[in-house]
Short mmCIF file of C-alpha atoms in Angstrom, two decimals:
data_model
loop_
_atom_site.label_atom_id
_atom_site.label_comp_id
_atom_site.label_asym_id
_atom_site.label_seq_id
_atom_site.Cartn_x
_atom_site.Cartn_y
_atom_site.Cartn_z
CA PHE A 1148 -0.01 0.00 -0.03
CA VAL A 1149 0.93 3.59 -0.56
CA ASP A 1150 1.11 5.85 2.56
CA SER A 1151 -2.09 7.98 2.57
CA THR A 1152 -0.15 11.01 3.71
CA GLN A 1153 1.59 11.03 0.27
CA PRO A 1154 -1.23 11.34 -2.32
CA ASP A 1155 1.16 12.33 -5.06
CA GLU A 1156 2.83 8.95 -4.73
CA SER A 1157 -0.55 7.20 -5.39
CA LEU A 1158 -0.99 9.31 -8.48
CA ILE A 1159 2.45 8.40 -9.69
CA ALA A 1160 1.82 4.69 -8.91
CA LEU A 1161 -1.50 4.84 -10.88
CA ALA A 1162 0.22 6.36 -13.84
CA GLY A 1163 2.90 3.74 -13.72
CA ILE A 1164 0.75 0.68 -13.80
CA LEU A 1165 2.06 -1.69 -16.53
CA VAL A 1166 -0.97 -3.47 -17.89
CA ALA A 1167 1.09 -5.90 -19.89
CA LYS A 1168 2.63 -7.24 -16.71
CA GLN A 1169 -0.70 -8.37 -15.09
CA ASN A 1170 -4.13 -9.41 -16.11
CA LEU A 1171 -7.12 -7.01 -16.02
CA GLU A 1172 -8.33 -8.25 -12.56
CA LYS A 1173 -4.89 -7.58 -11.04
CA THR A 1174 -4.76 -4.19 -12.64
CA LEU A 1175 -8.26 -3.36 -11.16
CA ARG A 1176 -7.19 -4.61 -7.76
CA GLN A 1177 -4.05 -2.49 -7.85
CA ILE A 1178 -6.09 0.63 -8.84
CA LEU A 1179 -8.54 -0.04 -5.99
CA GLU A 1180 -5.82 -0.63 -3.39
CA LEU A 1181 -3.99 2.61 -4.37
CA ALA A 1182 -7.21 4.68 -4.24
CA CYS A 1183 -8.25 3.23 -0.86
CA ALA A 1184 -4.75 3.85 0.53
CA ALA A 1185 -4.56 7.42 -0.86
CA LEU A 1186 -7.84 8.62 0.66
CA PRO A 1187 -7.83 8.88 4.45
CA GLY A 1188 -11.46 7.54 4.73
CA GLY A 1189 -10.79 4.66 2.23
CA ASP A 1190 -11.69 1.80 4.52
CA GLU A 1191 -13.29 -0.34 1.77
CA GLY A 1192 -14.00 -0.12 -1.95
CA GLY A 1193 -15.04 -1.62 -5.20
CA ILE A 1194 -14.84 -1.02 -8.90
CA THR A 1195 -17.98 -1.37 -10.95
CA LEU A 1196 -17.51 -1.77 -14.71
CA LEU A 1197 -19.95 -1.52 -17.60
CA ASP A 1198 -19.99 -4.14 -20.29
CA ALA A 1199 -22.57 -5.66 -22.69
CA GLU A 1200 -24.40 -7.41 -19.88
CA GLY A 1201 -24.58 -4.18 -17.80
CA PRO A 1202 -22.86 -3.05 -14.69
CA HIS A 1203 -21.10 -5.46 -12.36
CA THR A 1204 -18.52 -5.28 -9.57
CA ALA A 1205 -15.29 -6.44 -11.01
CA VAL A 1206 -13.18 -6.25 -7.78
CA ALA A 1207 -13.88 -5.31 -4.16
CA THR A 1208 -11.77 -5.10 -0.96
CA SER A 1209 -14.03 -7.46 0.95
CA ASP A 1210 -17.31 -9.47 0.80
CA ALA A 1211 -19.06 -6.61 2.47
CA ALA A 1212 -17.92 -4.09 -0.12
CA LEU A 1213 -18.89 -6.56 -2.85
CA GLU A 1214 -22.42 -6.93 -1.43
CA VAL A 1215 -22.87 -3.21 -1.01
CA ASP A 1216 -21.67 -2.59 -4.61
CA ASN A 1217 -23.92 -5.32 -6.01
CA SER A 1218 -26.89 -4.01 -4.13
CA GLN A 1219 -27.01 -1.05 -6.49
CA SER A 1220 -27.56 -3.23 -9.56
CA SER A 1221 -30.56 -5.02 -8.14
CA ALA A 1222 -32.14 -2.07 -6.39
CA ALA A 1223 -35.06 -0.32 -7.96
CA THR A 1224 -33.53 3.02 -7.02
CA GLY A 1225 -30.01 2.13 -8.14
CA GLY A 1226 -27.11 3.72 -6.20
CA PRO A 1227 -24.47 6.37 -6.19
CA CYS A 1228 -21.94 4.47 -8.26
CA LEU A 1229 -24.50 3.81 -11.08
CA GLU A 1230 -25.47 7.47 -10.91
CA ALA A 1231 -21.78 8.63 -10.88
CA TYR A 1232 -20.97 7.01 -14.16
CA ARG A 1233 -24.28 7.98 -15.74
CA ARG A 1234 -23.85 11.60 -14.89
CA GLN A 1235 -20.06 11.43 -15.21
CA GLN A 1236 -19.69 13.24 -11.93
CA MET A 1237 -18.45 12.35 -8.45
CA LEU A 1238 -21.10 11.66 -5.77
CA ARG A 1239 -20.55 11.78 -2.05
CA ILE A 1240 -22.78 10.51 0.73
CA ASP A 1241 -21.91 11.88 4.07
CA VAL A 1242 -24.27 9.77 6.15
CA THR A 1243 -25.52 6.64 4.42
CA ALA A 1244 -28.05 5.83 7.12
CA SER A 1245 -30.05 9.01 6.41
CA ASP A 1246 -29.44 9.54 2.57
CA PRO A 1247 -32.83 9.57 0.91
CA ARG A 1248 -31.69 9.23 -2.70
CA TRP A 1249 -30.97 5.47 -2.81
CA PRO A 1250 -32.77 3.84 0.14
CA GLU A 1251 -31.88 0.23 -0.81
CA PHE A 1252 -28.26 1.06 -1.23
CA ALA A 1253 -28.30 3.07 2.06
CA ALA A 1254 -29.74 0.14 3.95
CA ALA A 1255 -27.15 -2.23 2.60
CA ALA A 1256 -24.26 0.09 3.28
CA THR A 1257 -25.47 0.82 6.83
CA ALA A 1258 -26.02 -2.94 7.51
CA HIS A 1259 -22.32 -3.49 6.62
CA GLY A 1260 -21.06 -0.65 8.71
CA LEU A 1261 -20.18 1.66 5.78
CA ALA A 1262 -21.27 5.10 7.03
CA SER A 1263 -20.15 7.36 4.11
CA THR A 1264 -19.24 6.90 0.47
CA LEU A 1265 -17.50 8.49 -2.45
CA SER A 1266 -18.34 7.28 -5.90
CA ILE A 1267 -15.86 8.33 -8.68
CA PRO A 1268 -16.81 7.99 -12.34
CA LEU A 1269 -14.25 6.18 -14.58
CA VAL A 1270 -14.46 7.98 -17.94
CA VAL A 1271 -12.00 8.34 -20.86
CA GLY A 1272 -12.80 10.61 -23.80
CA GLY A 1273 -16.56 10.65 -22.85
CA ASP A 1274 -16.65 6.81 -22.73
CA GLU A 1275 -18.21 5.60 -19.47
CA LEU A 1276 -16.14 2.66 -18.15
CA GLY A 1277 -17.69 2.36 -14.67
CA ALA A 1278 -17.06 3.78 -11.22
CA LEU A 1279 -14.67 3.58 -8.41
CA ASN A 1280 -16.47 3.32 -5.05
CA ILE A 1281 -14.78 4.23 -1.79
CA TYR A 1282 -16.42 3.41 1.54
CA CYS A 1283 -15.70 4.80 4.96
CA ARG A 1284 -16.77 3.29 8.28
CA HIS A 1285 -17.34 6.81 9.73
CA GLU A 1286 -19.95 9.39 8.96
CA ARG A 1287 -18.64 12.34 6.97
CA GLY A 1288 -15.49 10.37 6.07
CA PHE A 1289 -14.62 12.41 3.04
CA THR A 1290 -13.77 16.10 2.66
CA ALA A 1291 -13.75 18.54 -0.26
CA ALA A 1292 -9.99 18.03 -0.37
CA ASP A 1293 -10.58 14.22 -0.58
CA GLU A 1294 -12.94 14.85 -3.54
CA ARG A 1295 -10.26 16.83 -5.37
CA LEU A 1296 -7.72 14.05 -4.78
CA ALA A 1297 -10.34 11.50 -5.81
CA ALA A 1298 -11.02 13.27 -9.03
CA ASN A 1299 -7.26 13.06 -9.88
CA LEU A 1300 -7.17 9.41 -8.82
CA GLY A 1301 -10.25 8.72 -11.01
CA SER A 1302 -8.63 10.35 -14.10
CA CYS A 1303 -5.46 8.29 -13.64
CA ALA A 1304 -7.49 5.10 -12.90
CA SER A 1305 -9.57 5.68 -15.99
CA VAL A 1306 -6.59 5.78 -18.25
CA ALA A 1307 -5.02 2.74 -16.66
CA LEU A 1308 -8.36 0.85 -17.03
CA ALA A 1309 -8.87 1.95 -20.63
CA ASN A 1310 -5.24 0.88 -21.50
CA ALA A 1311 -5.67 -2.47 -19.71
CA ARG A 1312 -8.92 -3.20 -21.67
CA ILE A 1313 -7.35 -2.34 -24.99
CA TYR A 1314 -4.21 -4.33 -24.27
CA TRP A 1315 -6.08 -7.48 -23.23
CA ARG A 1316 -8.62 -7.29 -26.10
CA ALA A 1317 -5.67 -6.94 -28.51
CA ALA A 1318 -3.82 -9.84 -26.85
CA GLY A 1319 -6.96 -11.92 -27.15
CA LEU A 1320 -7.40 -11.19 -30.86
CA ALA A 1321 -3.65 -11.89 -31.45
CA ALA A 1322 -3.98 -15.23 -29.74
CA LEU A 1323 -6.84 -16.10 -32.11
CA ALA A 1324 -4.83 -15.16 -35.26
#
């Protein structure tokens, strides 16, 4: 992990991910670990990706984070991560237990002890790739400064993710040739 007191190191580490050295899942896990370590409130997290079948959680830090992420896809009201990538803007929930926007998500997060959230869209060139979801066990776990750092982390993560997808698609096609 990267020391959370050194956010610049996290940005440099994200920019330096070599997608050819690891598969897509390992790349996603590295992105998630760097983001959680860089943000002081980053207790848990998940990455939700979009593909032909729709949104799905590709990696999560724990079973609890996986369940909370997945609750958004099955909820009638959706959730902040789905909304973040649809709107292509970051969404913050300061107190999940009392947030009225996504009651099913709020109930799942609260049940797992996740008291505040930050959902960061993963977008490259207007293409929605998914969202990076960071969860904190404390209410009001993220500040405006954390949001600014998260925006930078999201930009770097988006590029790493887009590069990884392109690389592994090309490698798959090359293997078929």
